Amino acid sequence: MRKLVLAAAVLVLAGCSAAPEPPPAPPKVDFTVAAGTVTAKPFLYCTVEVQDCKRDTAAQVKLKAAPGTPVRVRVPKEIADTPWSVVIQYRTAAGVQQDPRTVATFGPGKQDSFDAKPPAAGDQLQTVEVKQAGGKLVQGEDGPEAVTRAVWSAQVEPA
């Protein structure tokens, strides 16, 4: 009887000591121009509650595009099923640097790709970013706003 109790205790302890499964790898985003596609890991990735954030400064990808050329962004289901947006930064044909601006925002399940276009034919995109909303809200100028939980970024260089 004593051996049976000891064996049962060992099995219970073995079950309790099993390591938890690691979280899945963060999703990746594709950025495409005529010259090809590059795939980016997030350079900022937080839990849905926007806690436990990790930064990867080497995650920003680079691609080349001529002035006026759009960059197609494609997100996987893990991002498309949540609120997400696209932000661009560009330089005008006259050489004037523009501040980053949100050019598209999508609700959960609405879209999995977007063509980020510079405003005018001669404008040069410099950065295209995908931002995924988290489950935390803050008070913005126009009401509650979701806090960004993850960012994927592509630096665009003139072709």
mmCIF file of C-alpha atoms in Angstrom:
data_model
loop_
_atom_site.group_PDB
_atom_site.id
_atom_site.type_symbol
_atom_site.label_atom_id
_atom_site.label_comp_id
_atom_site.label_asym_id
_atom_site.label_seq_id
_atom_site.Cartn_x
_atom_site.Cartn_y
_atom_site.Cartn_z
ATOM 1 C CA MET A 1 0.000 0.000 0.000
ATOM 2 C CA ARG A 2 2.822 2.354 0.884
ATOM 3 C CA LYS A 3 4.440 1.814 -2.558
ATOM 4 C CA LEU A 4 1.122 2.592 -4.271
ATOM 5 C CA VAL A 5 0.738 5.893 -2.377
ATOM 6 C CA LEU A 6 4.362 6.806 -3.157
ATOM 7 C CA ALA A 7 3.879 5.979 -6.844
ATOM 8 C CA ALA A 8 0.699 8.089 -6.988
ATOM 9 C CA ALA A 9 2.474 11.015 -5.306
ATOM 10 C CA VAL A 10 5.323 10.821 -7.829
ATOM 11 C CA LEU A 11 2.841 10.866 -10.737
ATOM 12 C CA VAL A 12 0.985 13.879 -9.311
ATOM 13 C CA LEU A 13 4.217 15.788 -8.742
ATOM 14 C CA ALA A 14 5.481 14.912 -12.220
ATOM 15 C CA GLY A 15 2.277 16.283 -13.739
ATOM 16 C CA CYS A 16 2.578 19.504 -11.734
ATOM 17 C CA SER A 17 6.194 20.081 -12.653
ATOM 18 C CA ALA A 18 5.649 19.889 -16.403
ATOM 19 C CA ALA A 19 6.794 23.131 -17.989
ATOM 20 C CA PRO A 20 3.989 25.284 -19.444
ATOM 21 C CA GLU A 21 3.917 25.597 -23.199
ATOM 22 C CA PRO A 22 5.746 28.679 -24.444
ATOM 23 C CA PRO A 23 3.541 31.361 -26.017
ATOM 24 C CA PRO A 24 3.249 31.248 -29.807
ATOM 25 C CA ALA A 25 5.728 33.304 -31.804
ATOM 26 C CA PRO A 26 4.514 36.824 -32.641
ATOM 27 C CA PRO A 27 2.942 37.135 -36.102
ATOM 28 C CA LYS A 28 4.878 38.601 -39.034
ATOM 29 C CA VAL A 29 3.788 41.168 -41.632
ATOM 30 C CA ASP A 30 4.662 41.262 -45.350
ATOM 31 C CA PHE A 31 5.601 44.520 -47.110
ATOM 32 C CA THR A 32 5.649 44.299 -50.925
ATOM 33 C CA VAL A 33 6.777 46.492 -53.826
ATOM 34 C CA ALA A 34 7.430 45.469 -57.438
ATOM 35 C CA ALA A 35 10.989 44.471 -56.529
ATOM 36 C CA GLY A 36 9.775 41.874 -54.029
ATOM 37 C CA THR A 37 8.453 41.135 -50.560
ATOM 38 C CA VAL A 38 10.118 41.486 -47.182
ATOM 39 C CA THR A 39 8.710 39.968 -43.997
ATOM 40 C CA ALA A 40 8.936 41.831 -40.697
ATOM 41 C CA LYS A 41 8.851 40.666 -37.116
ATOM 42 C CA PRO A 42 7.325 43.158 -34.686
ATOM 43 C CA PHE A 43 9.768 45.702 -33.284
ATOM 44 C CA LEU A 44 7.320 46.239 -30.402
ATOM 45 C CA TYR A 45 5.150 43.387 -29.119
ATOM 46 C CA CYS A 46 3.056 43.425 -25.943
ATOM 47 C CA THR A 47 0.391 41.235 -24.425
ATOM 48 C CA VAL A 48 -3.219 42.104 -25.326
ATOM 49 C CA GLU A 49 -3.419 44.037 -22.037
ATOM 50 C CA VAL A 50 -0.389 46.081 -23.235
ATOM 51 C CA GLN A 51 1.864 44.710 -20.528
ATOM 52 C CA ASP A 52 5.042 42.663 -20.755
ATOM 53 C CA CYS A 53 6.251 44.529 -23.853
ATOM 54 C CA LYS A 54 9.313 43.400 -25.791
ATOM 55 C CA ARG A 55 11.305 45.509 -28.248
ATOM 56 C CA ASP A 56 13.423 44.200 -31.107
ATOM 57 C CA THR A 57 15.343 47.124 -32.594
ATOM 58 C CA ALA A 58 16.657 44.900 -35.397
ATOM 59 C CA ALA A 59 13.158 43.912 -36.584
ATOM 60 C CA GLN A 60 12.575 46.875 -38.938
ATOM 61 C CA VAL A 61 12.931 45.714 -42.544
ATOM 62 C CA LYS A 62 14.142 47.729 -45.536
ATOM 63 C CA LEU A 63 12.962 47.901 -49.099
ATOM 64 C CA LYS A 64 13.458 50.135 -52.129
ATOM 65 C CA ALA A 65 10.706 51.950 -54.001
ATOM 66 C CA ALA A 66 10.651 54.809 -56.492
ATOM 67 C CA PRO A 67 8.816 58.042 -55.615
ATOM 68 C CA GLY A 68 5.061 57.647 -55.971
ATOM 69 C CA THR A 69 5.246 53.864 -55.529
ATOM 70 C CA PRO A 70 2.801 52.227 -53.106
ATOM 71 C CA VAL A 71 3.808 49.552 -50.612
ATOM 72 C CA ARG A 72 1.364 46.667 -50.154
ATOM 73 C CA VAL A 73 0.937 45.541 -46.558
ATOM 74 C CA ARG A 74 -0.394 42.032 -45.856
ATOM 75 C CA VAL A 75 -1.191 40.885 -42.319
ATOM 76 C CA PRO A 76 -1.896 37.359 -41.066
ATOM 77 C CA LYS A 77 -5.205 36.290 -39.509
ATOM 78 C CA GLU A 78 -3.887 36.947 -35.965
ATOM 79 C CA ILE A 79 -3.677 40.648 -36.840
ATOM 80 C CA ALA A 80 -6.577 40.881 -39.319
ATOM 81 C CA ASP A 81 -8.949 39.529 -36.652
ATOM 82 C CA THR A 82 -8.141 42.526 -34.411
ATOM 83 C CA PRO A 83 -8.277 46.300 -34.938
ATOM 84 C CA TRP A 84 -5.189 47.423 -36.892
ATOM 85 C CA SER A 85 -3.979 50.463 -38.779
ATOM 86 C CA VAL A 86 -1.376 51.606 -41.302
ATOM 87 C CA VAL A 87 0.829 54.641 -40.677
ATOM 88 C CA ILE A 88 3.085 56.263 -43.273
ATOM 89 C CA GLN A 89 5.803 58.882 -43.172
ATOM 90 C CA TYR A 90 6.965 60.487 -46.399
ATOM 91 C CA ARG A 91 8.873 63.340 -48.045
ATOM 92 C CA THR A 92 7.118 65.477 -50.662
ATOM 93 C CA ALA A 93 8.471 65.865 -54.177
ATOM 94 C CA ALA A 94 9.691 69.315 -53.058
ATOM 95 C CA GLY A 95 11.723 67.650 -50.273
ATOM 96 C CA VAL A 96 9.504 68.650 -47.339
ATOM 97 C CA GLN A 97 9.534 66.056 -44.552
ATOM 98 C CA GLN A 98 6.025 65.119 -43.358
ATOM 99 C CA ASP A 99 5.013 63.850 -39.913
ATOM 100 C CA PRO A 100 3.721 60.289 -39.595
ATOM 101 C CA ARG A 101 0.023 59.941 -40.406
ATOM 102 C CA THR A 102 -2.495 57.149 -40.124
ATOM 103 C CA VAL A 103 -3.812 56.382 -43.626
ATOM 104 C CA ALA A 104 -6.076 53.404 -42.859
ATOM 105 C CA THR A 105 -7.768 51.785 -39.856
ATOM 106 C CA PHE A 106 -9.581 48.439 -39.954
ATOM 107 C CA GLY A 107 -11.962 46.705 -37.599
ATOM 108 C CA PRO A 108 -11.592 43.034 -36.663
ATOM 109 C CA GLY A 109 -11.953 40.708 -39.651
ATOM 110 C CA LYS A 110 -12.486 43.525 -42.169
ATOM 111 C CA GLN A 111 -9.303 43.368 -44.240
ATOM 112 C CA ASP A 112 -5.938 41.608 -44.417
ATOM 113 C CA SER A 113 -4.092 43.870 -46.864
ATOM 114 C CA PHE A 114 -3.741 47.511 -47.822
ATOM 115 C CA ASP A 115 -1.816 49.511 -50.431
ATOM 116 C CA ALA A 116 -0.031 52.351 -48.623
ATOM 117 C CA LYS A 117 0.331 55.106 -51.208
ATOM 118 C CA PRO A 118 2.153 58.413 -50.957
ATOM 119 C CA PRO A 119 -0.309 61.319 -51.306
ATOM 120 C CA ALA A 120 1.120 62.608 -54.623
ATOM 121 C CA ALA A 121 2.900 60.983 -57.549
ATOM 122 C CA GLY A 122 6.342 62.450 -56.748
ATOM 123 C CA ASP A 123 6.204 61.895 -52.969
ATOM 124 C CA GLN A 124 8.624 59.355 -51.480
ATOM 125 C CA LEU A 125 7.429 56.960 -48.793
ATOM 126 C CA GLN A 126 10.009 56.654 -46.022
ATOM 127 C CA THR A 127 8.293 54.463 -43.450
ATOM 128 C CA VAL A 128 5.258 52.183 -43.562
ATOM 129 C CA GLU A 129 4.071 50.726 -40.258
ATOM 130 C CA VAL A 130 1.336 48.363 -39.146
ATOM 131 C CA LYS A 131 -0.021 48.990 -35.658
ATOM 132 C CA GLN A 132 -2.177 46.465 -33.825
ATOM 133 C CA ALA A 133 -4.537 47.757 -31.148
ATOM 134 C CA GLY A 134 -4.465 46.220 -27.698
ATOM 135 C CA GLY A 135 -7.199 45.689 -25.147
ATOM 136 C CA LYS A 136 -6.360 48.801 -23.143
ATOM 137 C CA LEU A 137 -8.082 52.161 -23.692
ATOM 138 C CA VAL A 138 -6.896 55.661 -22.815
ATOM 139 C CA GLN A 139 -8.724 58.967 -23.095
ATOM 140 C CA GLY A 140 -7.783 60.702 -26.345
ATOM 141 C CA GLU A 141 -8.730 64.112 -27.721
ATOM 142 C CA ASP A 142 -11.831 62.676 -29.405
ATOM 143 C CA GLY A 143 -12.740 60.044 -26.789
ATOM 144 C CA PRO A 144 -11.390 56.630 -25.800
ATOM 145 C CA GLU A 145 -8.526 55.294 -27.928
ATOM 146 C CA ALA A 146 -6.974 51.834 -27.991
ATOM 147 C CA VAL A 147 -3.321 51.631 -26.975
ATOM 148 C CA THR A 148 -1.006 50.081 -29.565
ATOM 149 C CA ARG A 149 0.116 46.596 -28.542
ATOM 150 C CA ALA A 150 2.382 45.785 -31.510
ATOM 151 C CA VAL A 151 4.186 47.550 -34.369
ATOM 152 C CA TRP A 152 5.750 46.173 -37.565
ATOM 153 C CA SER A 153 7.845 48.599 -39.612
ATOM 154 C CA ALA A 154 9.405 48.898 -43.062
ATOM 155 C CA GLN A 155 11.902 51.609 -43.945
ATOM 156 C CA VAL A 156 11.545 52.611 -47.594
ATOM 157 C CA GLU A 157 14.604 53.854 -49.441
ATOM 158 C CA PRO A 158 14.491 55.546 -52.863
ATOM 159 C CA ALA A 159 15.017 53.137 -55.760
#
